[in-house]
Short mmCIF file of C-alpha atoms and ligand atoms in Angstrom, two decimals:
data_model
loop_
_atom_site.label_atom_id
_atom_site.label_comp_id
_atom_site.label_asym_id
_atom_site.label_seq_id
_atom_site.Cartn_x
_atom_site.Cartn_y
_atom_site.Cartn_z
CA MET A 1 -29.24 -8.06 1.51
CA THR A 2 -25.95 -8.57 -0.39
CA PHE A 3 -23.04 -6.16 -0.79
CA PHE A 4 -20.00 -5.58 -2.97
CA ILE A 5 -17.10 -3.17 -2.42
CA HIS A 6 -15.22 -1.82 -5.41
CA THR A 7 -11.72 -0.72 -4.35
CA TYR A 8 -9.38 1.82 -5.98
CA GLY A 9 -6.06 3.08 -4.64
CA CYS A 10 -3.41 1.70 -2.32
CA GLN A 11 -3.13 -1.07 0.28
CA MET A 12 -4.67 1.27 2.88
CA ASN A 13 -7.87 1.16 0.88
CA VAL A 14 -7.66 -2.59 0.32
CA ARG A 15 -7.37 -2.96 4.07
CA ASP A 16 -10.25 -0.56 4.79
CA SER A 17 -12.50 -2.40 2.33
CA GLU A 18 -11.72 -5.65 4.06
CA ALA A 19 -12.54 -4.16 7.47
CA VAL A 20 -15.84 -2.75 6.17
CA SER A 21 -16.71 -6.17 4.70
CA ALA A 22 -16.20 -7.69 8.12
CA LEU A 23 -18.43 -5.04 9.73
CA LEU A 24 -21.17 -5.59 7.16
CA VAL A 25 -21.03 -9.36 7.59
CA ALA A 26 -21.25 -8.89 11.35
CA ALA A 27 -24.30 -6.67 10.77
CA GLY A 28 -26.02 -9.46 8.82
CA TYR A 29 -25.24 -8.60 5.17
CA ASP A 30 -23.91 -11.23 2.76
CA PRO A 31 -21.00 -10.67 0.40
CA ALA A 32 -22.09 -10.88 -3.28
CA GLU A 33 -19.98 -12.82 -5.78
CA LYS A 34 -20.23 -10.03 -8.35
CA GLU A 35 -21.09 -6.38 -8.29
CA ASP A 36 -24.10 -6.97 -10.61
CA ASP A 37 -25.73 -9.18 -7.98
CA ALA A 38 -25.27 -6.81 -5.06
CA ASP A 39 -28.07 -4.82 -3.40
CA LEU A 40 -25.50 -2.51 -1.82
CA VAL A 41 -22.41 -1.34 -3.73
CA ILE A 42 -19.73 0.76 -2.07
CA VAL A 43 -16.94 2.45 -4.02
CA ASN A 44 -13.75 2.88 -2.02
CA SER A 45 -12.00 5.79 -3.72
CA CYS A 46 -8.51 7.25 -4.17
CA SER A 47 -7.58 10.90 -4.71
CA VAL A 48 -3.88 10.62 -5.36
CA ARG A 49 -4.13 11.43 -9.07
CA GLU A 50 -6.92 13.07 -11.06
CA LYS A 51 -7.42 9.89 -13.14
CA ALA A 52 -8.15 7.86 -10.01
CA GLU A 53 -10.92 10.28 -9.06
CA ASP A 54 -12.34 10.33 -12.59
CA LYS A 55 -12.60 6.55 -12.54
CA ALA A 56 -14.46 6.50 -9.24
CA ILE A 57 -16.88 9.22 -10.32
CA GLY A 58 -17.52 7.38 -13.61
CA LYS A 59 -18.15 4.18 -11.70
CA LEU A 60 -20.56 5.89 -9.28
CA GLY A 61 -22.50 7.39 -12.21
CA LEU A 62 -22.91 3.95 -13.82
CA LEU A 63 -23.93 2.38 -10.53
CA CYS A 64 -26.51 5.06 -9.80
CA ALA A 65 -27.93 4.59 -13.32
CA THR A 66 -28.65 0.93 -12.47
CA LYS A 67 -31.05 2.12 -9.76
CA ARG A 68 -33.67 2.65 -12.46
CA GLU A 69 -33.92 -1.09 -13.09
CA ARG A 70 -33.17 -1.98 -9.49
CA PRO A 71 -35.14 0.26 -7.16
CA GLY A 72 -33.89 -0.11 -3.63
CA ARG A 73 -30.28 -0.61 -4.67
CA ILE A 74 -27.97 1.39 -2.40
CA VAL A 75 -24.79 3.07 -3.65
CA GLY A 76 -22.24 4.46 -1.21
CA LEU A 77 -18.82 6.10 -1.34
CA MET A 78 -15.93 5.76 1.08
CA GLY A 79 -12.19 6.47 1.02
CA CYS A 80 -10.02 9.43 0.16
CA MET A 81 -12.21 11.08 -2.47
CA ALA A 82 -15.22 10.93 -0.17
CA GLN A 83 -13.19 12.81 2.42
CA ARG A 84 -11.78 15.30 -0.08
CA LEU A 85 -15.06 16.24 -1.78
CA GLY A 86 -17.36 16.22 1.21
CA ARG A 87 -20.91 17.23 0.23
CA ASP A 88 -19.72 18.36 -3.23
CA ILE A 89 -19.88 14.76 -4.39
CA PHE A 90 -23.67 15.03 -4.41
CA VAL A 91 -23.39 17.72 -7.10
CA ASN A 92 -21.55 15.29 -9.37
CA VAL A 93 -23.48 12.20 -8.33
CA PRO A 94 -26.90 13.37 -7.09
CA LYS A 95 -28.28 9.85 -6.68
CA LEU A 96 -25.48 8.74 -4.36
CA ASP A 97 -26.94 7.51 -1.06
CA PHE A 98 -24.08 8.09 1.35
CA SER A 99 -20.48 9.22 1.50
CA VAL A 100 -18.20 8.48 4.43
CA GLY A 101 -14.81 9.96 5.40
CA THR A 102 -11.58 8.05 5.94
CA ARG A 103 -11.83 7.64 9.71
CA ARG A 104 -15.55 6.87 9.96
CA ASN A 105 -15.74 3.47 8.31
CA GLY A 106 -17.21 2.01 11.48
CA ALA A 107 -20.35 4.07 10.77
CA ILE A 108 -21.07 2.34 7.46
CA PRO A 109 -23.48 -0.37 8.72
CA SER A 110 -25.58 2.28 10.49
CA LEU A 111 -25.53 4.55 7.42
CA VAL A 112 -26.79 1.67 5.29
CA ALA A 113 -29.59 1.11 7.81
CA ARG A 114 -30.52 4.81 7.66
CA VAL A 115 -30.65 4.72 3.85
CA SER A 116 -32.79 1.57 3.99
CA ALA A 117 -35.14 3.51 6.26
CA GLY A 118 -35.53 6.21 3.61
CA GLU A 119 -32.80 8.80 4.25
CA ARG A 120 -30.78 10.02 1.23
CA GLY A 121 -27.60 11.97 0.55
CA ILE A 122 -25.87 11.39 3.89
CA ALA A 123 -22.31 12.73 4.27
CA GLU A 124 -20.38 11.50 7.29
CA LEU A 125 -16.95 13.14 7.19
CA SER A 126 -14.10 12.79 9.64
CA SER A 127 -11.91 15.48 11.15
CA PRO A 128 -8.14 15.27 10.53
CA ASP A 129 -7.18 14.27 14.05
CA GLU A 130 -9.96 12.04 15.23
CA ILE A 131 -9.17 8.52 16.37
CA PRO A 132 -10.50 5.99 13.87
CA ASP A 133 -13.37 3.72 14.70
CA ALA A 134 -13.23 -0.08 14.23
CA PRO A 135 -9.73 -0.47 12.81
CA GLU A 136 -9.33 -4.11 13.86
CA ALA A 137 -12.17 -5.97 12.08
CA HIS A 138 -11.01 -8.61 9.57
CA ALA A 139 -13.17 -10.40 7.00
CA ASP A 140 -12.53 -13.79 5.39
CA LEU A 141 -8.85 -14.43 5.62
CA GLY A 142 -6.24 -16.11 3.51
CA PHE A 143 -2.83 -16.60 5.05
CA SER A 144 -1.74 -13.03 4.34
CA ALA A 145 -3.25 -9.94 5.98
CA TYR A 146 -2.79 -6.19 6.11
CA VAL A 147 -2.77 -4.44 9.46
CA THR A 148 -2.94 -0.65 9.64
CA ILE A 149 -0.63 0.59 12.39
CA LEU A 150 -0.25 4.27 11.53
CA LEU A 151 -3.00 6.46 10.11
CA GLY A 152 -2.57 9.74 8.30
CA CYS A 153 0.57 11.59 7.35
CA ASN A 154 2.29 14.68 8.77
CA ARG A 155 4.88 15.10 6.07
CA ARG A 156 3.17 17.26 3.43
CA CYS A 157 5.20 16.62 0.31
CA ALA A 158 4.42 19.44 -2.13
CA TYR A 159 2.43 17.32 -4.61
CA CYS A 160 0.51 15.07 -2.24
CA ILE A 161 -3.18 15.05 -1.28
CA VAL A 162 -2.85 12.20 1.23
CA PRO A 163 -2.35 14.38 4.35
CA ASP A 164 -5.53 16.32 3.48
CA VAL A 165 -7.65 13.22 3.10
CA ARG A 166 -6.10 10.84 5.62
CA GLY A 167 -5.55 13.38 8.38
CA ARG A 168 -2.82 13.75 11.00
CA GLU A 169 -0.59 10.90 12.06
CA TYR A 170 -2.06 8.63 14.68
CA SER A 171 -0.30 5.46 15.84
CA ARG A 172 -2.49 2.69 17.16
CA PRO A 173 -1.52 1.31 20.58
CA ALA A 174 1.07 -1.46 20.27
CA ARG A 175 -0.86 -3.84 22.51
CA GLU A 176 -3.95 -3.52 20.32
CA ILE A 177 -1.89 -4.28 17.18
CA VAL A 178 -0.19 -7.28 18.78
CA ALA A 179 -3.53 -8.65 19.99
CA GLU A 180 -5.01 -8.18 16.52
CA ILE A 181 -2.14 -10.04 14.83
CA ASP A 182 -2.20 -12.77 17.45
CA ALA A 183 -5.90 -13.32 16.69
CA LEU A 184 -5.11 -13.35 12.95
CA ALA A 185 -2.40 -15.96 13.46
CA ARG A 186 -4.87 -18.15 15.36
CA ARG A 187 -7.16 -17.91 12.32
CA GLY A 188 -4.37 -19.17 10.03
CA VAL A 189 -2.67 -15.97 8.89
CA ARG A 190 1.06 -16.52 8.27
CA GLU A 191 2.14 -13.20 6.78
CA VAL A 192 1.31 -9.69 7.93
CA THR A 193 2.04 -6.39 6.23
CA LEU A 194 2.03 -3.41 8.58
CA LEU A 195 0.63 -0.33 6.88
CA GLY A 196 1.32 3.37 7.27
CA GLN A 197 2.14 6.25 4.93
CA SER A 198 5.54 6.78 6.55
CA VAL A 199 5.32 3.59 8.47
CA MET A 200 8.59 3.93 10.38
CA ASN A 201 7.17 7.10 11.97
CA TYR A 202 5.11 4.72 14.09
CA GLY A 203 4.92 6.01 17.67
CA ARG A 204 6.69 9.29 17.01
CA MET A 205 3.64 11.53 17.45
CA ASN A 206 1.64 9.81 20.18
CA PRO A 207 2.63 7.31 22.88
CA VAL A 208 2.08 3.66 22.01
CA TRP A 209 3.71 1.78 24.89
CA PHE A 210 2.35 1.82 28.40
CA ASP A 211 3.77 1.20 31.83
CA GLY A 212 3.96 -2.48 32.45
CA ASP A 213 4.92 -3.46 28.90
CA ALA A 214 7.95 -5.72 28.86
CA PRO A 215 11.16 -4.00 27.73
CA SER A 216 12.64 -4.86 24.34
CA THR A 217 14.62 -8.11 24.35
CA HIS A 218 17.02 -6.63 21.77
CA GLY A 219 17.34 -3.35 23.65
CA PHE A 220 15.44 -1.40 20.99
CA THR A 221 14.23 2.03 22.03
CA GLU A 222 12.47 3.23 18.86
CA PRO A 223 8.76 2.39 18.81
CA PHE A 224 8.77 0.94 15.31
CA ALA A 225 11.70 -1.41 15.98
CA ARG A 226 10.01 -2.47 19.23
CA LEU A 227 6.78 -3.16 17.39
CA LEU A 228 8.61 -5.25 14.77
CA GLU A 229 10.20 -7.23 17.58
CA ALA A 230 6.84 -7.86 19.23
CA VAL A 231 5.13 -8.88 15.97
CA ASP A 232 8.08 -11.08 14.97
CA ALA A 233 7.58 -13.06 18.19
CA ILE A 234 3.87 -13.85 17.65
CA PRO A 235 3.46 -17.65 17.29
CA GLY A 236 2.37 -18.68 13.80
CA ILE A 237 3.55 -15.52 12.04
CA LEU A 238 6.18 -16.58 9.49
CA ARG A 239 6.63 -13.29 7.69
CA VAL A 240 6.45 -9.64 8.64
CA ARG A 241 6.46 -6.89 6.02
CA PHE A 242 5.74 -3.16 6.24
CA THR A 243 5.09 -0.29 3.84
CA SER A 244 5.74 2.52 2.86
CA GLY A 245 9.10 3.64 4.09
CA HIS A 246 10.79 7.03 4.14
CA PRO A 247 14.61 7.34 4.24
CA SER A 248 14.42 9.22 7.56
CA GLY A 249 13.11 5.99 9.07
CA VAL A 250 16.15 3.96 8.02
CA THR A 251 17.87 4.23 11.39
CA ASP A 252 20.55 1.90 12.76
CA GLU A 253 17.91 0.30 14.95
CA LEU A 254 15.60 -0.31 12.00
CA VAL A 255 18.43 -1.89 10.00
CA CYS A 256 19.33 -4.02 13.02
CA ALA A 257 15.70 -5.10 13.50
CA MET A 258 15.30 -6.00 9.84
CA SER A 259 18.51 -7.98 9.67
CA THR A 260 18.22 -9.83 12.99
CA LEU A 261 14.51 -10.54 13.56
CA PRO A 262 13.97 -13.93 11.88
CA HIS A 263 10.51 -13.33 10.39
CA VAL A 264 11.02 -9.79 9.12
CA CYS A 265 11.46 -9.86 5.33
CA HIS A 266 14.50 -8.38 3.63
CA HIS A 267 12.44 -6.12 1.43
CA LEU A 268 11.58 -2.45 1.71
CA HIS A 269 9.36 -0.26 -0.41
CA LEU A 270 11.11 3.09 -0.16
CA PRO A 271 9.60 5.64 -2.55
CA VAL A 272 12.30 7.95 -3.90
CA GLN A 273 10.10 10.10 -6.23
CA SER A 274 13.10 11.72 -7.98
CA GLY A 275 16.87 11.43 -8.24
CA SER A 276 17.47 15.15 -8.70
CA ASP A 277 18.29 17.29 -5.66
CA PRO A 278 16.54 20.46 -6.88
CA VAL A 279 13.38 18.45 -7.65
CA LEU A 280 13.52 16.62 -4.30
CA LYS A 281 13.84 19.98 -2.61
CA ARG A 282 10.80 21.45 -4.39
CA MET A 283 8.91 18.24 -3.62
CA ARG A 284 9.79 18.85 0.09
CA ARG A 285 10.83 15.24 0.49
CA GLY A 286 13.30 16.00 3.27
CA TYR A 287 16.29 14.05 1.87
CA THR A 288 18.88 14.41 -0.87
CA ARG A 289 19.94 11.97 -3.55
CA GLU A 290 23.02 11.17 -1.51
CA GLY A 291 21.00 10.69 1.67
CA TYR A 292 18.71 8.27 -0.10
CA LEU A 293 21.64 6.25 -1.48
CA GLU A 294 23.25 6.18 1.97
CA ALA A 295 20.09 4.64 3.40
CA CYS A 296 20.20 1.97 0.63
CA ALA A 297 23.86 1.27 1.34
CA LYS A 298 23.17 0.73 5.06
CA LEU A 299 20.39 -1.73 4.29
CA ARG A 300 22.43 -3.65 1.74
CA ALA A 301 25.48 -3.81 3.98
CA ALA A 302 23.40 -5.51 6.69
CA MET A 303 21.41 -7.78 4.32
CA PRO A 304 23.18 -9.14 1.23
CA ASP A 305 19.86 -10.47 -0.15
CA PHE A 306 18.01 -7.19 0.44
CA VAL A 307 15.47 -6.08 -2.21
CA LEU A 308 14.52 -2.44 -2.60
CA THR A 309 11.44 -1.22 -4.49
CA THR A 310 10.23 2.32 -5.11
CA ASP A 311 7.79 4.89 -6.49
CA VAL A 312 8.84 7.65 -8.90
CA ILE A 313 6.95 10.69 -10.19
CA VAL A 314 7.79 11.89 -13.70
CA GLY A 315 7.00 15.37 -14.95
CA PHE A 316 6.93 17.22 -11.63
CA PRO A 317 6.79 21.01 -12.29
CA GLY A 318 10.14 22.19 -13.60
CA GLU A 319 11.60 18.69 -14.07
CA SER A 320 14.20 19.23 -16.82
CA GLU A 321 15.78 16.62 -19.03
CA ALA A 322 18.87 16.80 -16.80
CA ASP A 323 16.75 16.23 -13.67
CA PHE A 324 15.15 13.25 -15.38
CA GLU A 325 18.56 11.79 -16.24
CA GLU A 326 19.49 12.14 -12.56
CA THR A 327 16.47 9.99 -11.73
CA ARG A 328 17.56 7.39 -14.28
CA SER A 329 21.05 7.19 -12.85
CA LEU A 330 19.80 7.03 -9.26
CA MET A 331 17.52 4.15 -10.18
CA ASP A 332 20.52 2.25 -11.50
CA ALA A 333 22.63 3.10 -8.48
CA ALA A 334 19.90 1.97 -6.09
CA ASP A 335 19.35 -1.21 -8.18
CA PHE A 336 15.61 -1.29 -7.59
CA GLY A 337 13.91 -4.66 -7.81
CA ASN A 338 10.67 -3.05 -8.91
CA ALA A 339 9.44 0.50 -9.48
CA PHE A 340 6.02 2.09 -9.84
CA ILE A 341 6.18 5.13 -12.12
CA PHE A 342 3.52 7.83 -11.88
CA LYS A 343 2.88 10.82 -14.13
CA TYR A 344 2.59 13.97 -12.08
CA SER A 345 -0.99 15.07 -11.55
CA PRO A 346 -1.68 18.43 -9.83
CA ARG A 347 -3.98 17.98 -6.83
CA PRO A 348 -6.19 20.88 -5.69
CA GLY A 349 -4.94 22.63 -2.59
CA THR A 350 -1.46 21.10 -2.56
CA PRO A 351 1.51 23.51 -2.81
CA SER A 352 2.66 22.28 -6.23
CA ALA A 353 -0.80 22.78 -7.71
CA ALA A 354 0.01 26.50 -7.74
CA TRP A 355 3.05 25.89 -9.95
CA GLU A 356 2.84 25.52 -13.69
CA ASP A 357 2.36 21.90 -14.76
CA ASP A 358 4.92 22.56 -17.48
CA VAL A 359 6.26 19.18 -18.61
CA GLY A 360 3.36 18.25 -20.88
CA ASP A 361 1.53 14.98 -21.14
CA GLU A 362 3.45 13.64 -24.12
CA GLU A 363 6.78 14.19 -22.42
CA LYS A 364 5.47 12.64 -19.17
CA CYS A 365 4.48 9.55 -21.19
CA ARG A 366 7.90 9.40 -22.80
CA ARG A 367 9.67 9.61 -19.43
CA ASP A 368 7.31 7.00 -18.02
CA HIS A 369 8.17 4.59 -20.86
CA VAL A 370 11.88 5.21 -20.55
CA LEU A 371 11.85 4.42 -16.83
CA LEU A 372 9.69 1.32 -17.32
CA ALA A 373 12.07 0.01 -20.02
CA ASP A 374 15.04 0.73 -17.74
CA GLN A 375 13.31 -1.10 -14.90
CA ASP A 376 12.61 -4.12 -17.11
CA ARG A 377 16.29 -4.38 -18.03
CA ARG A 378 17.33 -3.90 -14.41
CA GLY A 379 14.78 -6.43 -13.13
CA GLN A 380 15.90 -8.96 -15.74
CA ALA A 381 19.59 -8.56 -14.83
CA GLN A 382 18.82 -8.67 -11.09
CA ASN A 383 16.66 -11.77 -11.45
CA GLU A 384 19.22 -13.53 -13.66
CA ARG A 385 21.70 -13.19 -10.84
CA LEU A 386 19.27 -15.26 -8.75
CA VAL A 387 19.22 -18.21 -11.19
CA GLY A 388 20.69 -21.19 -9.31
CA SER A 389 19.84 -19.73 -5.88
CA VAL A 390 17.28 -21.21 -3.49
CA GLN A 391 14.44 -18.81 -2.63
CA HIS A 392 12.11 -19.39 0.28
CA VAL A 393 8.62 -18.95 -1.12
CA LEU A 394 5.38 -18.53 0.77
CA ALA A 395 3.18 -20.78 -1.39
CA GLU A 396 -0.02 -18.99 -2.41
CA GLY A 397 -1.57 -21.77 -4.55
CA ARG A 398 -2.35 -21.92 -8.25
CA SER A 399 -0.73 -19.32 -10.45
CA LEU A 400 -3.22 -16.93 -12.07
CA ARG A 401 -1.66 -17.31 -15.52
CA ASN A 402 -1.19 -21.08 -15.58
CA ALA A 403 -3.35 -23.16 -13.27
CA SER A 404 -1.05 -26.20 -13.47
CA ARG A 405 1.64 -24.19 -11.67
CA TRP A 406 1.79 -22.58 -8.28
CA SER A 407 3.09 -19.18 -7.35
CA GLY A 408 4.17 -17.31 -4.27
CA ARG A 409 6.48 -14.56 -3.09
CA SER A 410 10.11 -14.78 -2.12
CA ASP A 411 11.39 -13.13 1.04
CA GLY A 412 12.43 -10.22 -1.19
CA ASN A 413 8.80 -10.02 -2.46
CA LYS A 414 9.52 -11.34 -5.95
CA ILE A 415 6.87 -13.49 -7.64
CA VAL A 416 8.10 -17.09 -7.98
CA VAL A 417 6.32 -19.65 -10.20
CA PHE A 418 6.98 -23.38 -9.72
CA GLU A 419 5.53 -26.88 -10.31
CA PRO A 420 3.62 -28.05 -7.24
CA ARG A 421 4.13 -31.44 -5.67
CA PRO A 422 1.40 -33.66 -4.15
CA GLY A 423 0.86 -32.80 -0.53
CA ILE A 424 2.15 -29.22 -0.79
CA ARG A 425 0.04 -26.85 1.31
CA GLU A 426 -0.88 -23.21 0.78
CA GLY A 427 0.48 -20.87 3.39
CA THR A 428 3.69 -22.79 3.99
CA ILE A 429 7.19 -21.66 3.12
CA VAL A 430 8.85 -23.91 0.54
CA PRO A 431 12.39 -23.86 -0.89
CA VAL A 432 12.48 -23.30 -4.66
CA ARG A 433 15.64 -23.49 -6.80
CA ILE A 434 15.46 -20.75 -9.45
CA THR A 435 15.95 -21.96 -13.04
CA ARG A 436 14.77 -19.04 -15.17
CA ALA A 437 14.29 -15.30 -14.81
CA ALA A 438 11.95 -12.68 -16.29
CA PRO A 439 11.95 -8.96 -15.38
CA GLN A 440 9.24 -9.34 -12.73
CA THR A 441 9.04 -13.10 -12.20
CA LEU A 442 11.29 -15.96 -11.19
CA TYR A 443 10.65 -19.56 -12.28
CA GLY A 444 11.98 -22.59 -10.46
CA GLU A 445 11.64 -26.11 -9.08
CA LEU A 446 10.78 -27.25 -5.60
CA CYS A 447 13.88 -28.49 -3.81
CA PRO A 448 13.71 -32.16 -2.90
N1 LIG B 1 3.10 7.47 1.67
C1 LIG B 1 3.74 6.97 0.57
C2 LIG B 1 3.05 7.14 -0.77
C3 LIG B 1 1.66 7.56 -0.85
S1 LIG B 1 0.98 7.91 -2.40
C4 LIG B 1 5.06 7.63 0.52
O1 LIG B 1 5.23 8.72 0.98
O2 LIG B 1 5.94 7.07 -0.03
C5 LIG B 1 1.68 6.68 -3.47
C6 LIG B 1 2.52 7.23 -4.57
O3 LIG B 1 1.74 8.02 -5.44
C7 LIG B 1 3.61 8.16 -4.12
O4 LIG B 1 4.75 7.48 -3.69
C8 LIG B 1 3.89 8.97 -5.35
O5 LIG B 1 4.87 8.37 -6.15
C9 LIG B 1 2.56 8.95 -6.08
N2 LIG B 1 1.91 10.27 -6.03
C10 LIG B 1 1.50 10.95 -4.95
N3 LIG B 1 0.97 12.14 -5.30
C11 LIG B 1 1.05 12.20 -6.67
C12 LIG B 1 0.67 13.18 -7.63
N4 LIG B 1 0.12 14.35 -7.26
N5 LIG B 1 0.89 12.91 -8.93
C13 LIG B 1 1.46 11.75 -9.31
N6 LIG B 1 1.84 10.80 -8.44
C14 LIG B 1 1.64 11.02 -7.14
FE1 LIG B 2 2.18 11.94 0.61
FE2 LIG B 2 4.65 12.54 1.30
FE3 LIG B 2 2.92 11.74 3.15
FE4 LIG B 2 3.82 10.01 1.37
S1 LIG B 2 5.07 11.08 2.93
S2 LIG B 2 1.71 10.27 1.99
S3 LIG B 2 4.05 11.26 -0.47
S4 LIG B 2 2.82 13.63 1.98
FE1 LIG B 3 -4.09 5.52 -0.86
FE2 LIG B 3 -5.07 6.93 -2.84
FE3 LIG B 3 -5.80 7.47 -0.42
S1 LIG B 3 -3.01 6.19 -2.68
S2 LIG B 3 -4.10 6.92 0.88
S3 LIG B 3 -6.17 5.56 -1.51
S4 LIG B 3 -5.36 8.96 -1.96
#
């Protein structure tokens, strides 16, 4: 029996899909090259915006329709929308075979077996504070891997569905994470990205260190800085990244860990959402414009080559033209290297869903375009300043756009395209002198 997993949403979902692949392979299923060939198709869904849910439901409908020509084909749902809709999904997609909540992925192989034995319409949901099953399985690996360290979110921003679907914060034990990454490094992984919704909250809600663990060699006391130190020291790991950040996590210790630990990259994804204080307040983000810019200043002071990226929501309820201009000016002040812009989408049950969605779709689109154009200009100017510099690039192999070239990421997470040289190996860090800049890409030559 072959399987295919179709993934929507964020890195958390990419990671969960990879873990489920590993579990299915271990249970004797084979990965299919394409979805069309697969006997079992699982949709891993996202609930963060209405459009994301519409796509997943559309996809499930199409997949279930293929059962007519392919009796015995199994279609399953996992991820955030599975958790949010519970049994209601079977009203929309009556032919769906199973649906599994965000902390029950370990159950998937047994659910597939139950469906094969004739059961239908199984919903296996998780409760918000249960400890996840099987978080450490990894499928086929390249040299870069995601590792989930913190599940759930306790913050409850006014617009956000994530806490409802991903549950309460739970930090995995540090020893388990270190052992997992050590095993990954032995299998050739060179870069790890530690995942959590407010990833620097790691260890704040439940204990993660135990008696007998060696004290921090740098004298760190905060769990996240200690974890970075431990991961940084794992043999074979050349790069450590983490996402997403929240300004409250930008402590002196974090800045010290980022700037002194040799393998920790000088890049942070720190979603700002808005540059206007009244909007930030209604969003319940827990910081002000000034507080956000102070966090940036601390990071830049410690790391001259630091790159900051972000998420922004346009058209939040009550966002005026003046609020929007505040966002534009903050984005310039913070000098973002990249920005993901999202149009506000009310999510059922969140506080802001009760407020009038008053900006209008046309205006949201306009604001979206304005911010994207601003970001292109900013990215171009920022990247032009890097022309002539040497960037250390983790070589990923052939570039997707032009197979005669290679690409990789700089320490600051910028895409770098360069001419390969005989003998160059994937998964090694190579020095590239930058010769040309585009808004989201750097071009260069391998240093002799
Ligand atoms: N935990 C991360 C982000 C999780 S969701 C953080 O707190 O930064 C990823 C992004 O989706 C968010 O940063 C936000 O910009 C966007 N987003 C979340 N809810 C949204 C909504 N209701 N409408 C539009 N965008 C939303
Ligand atoms: Fe959502 Fe806010 Fe939690 Fe991020 S911090 S996942 S935006 S509630
Ligand atoms: Fe990620 Fe979407 Fe869930 S952004 S946490 S997959 S709601």
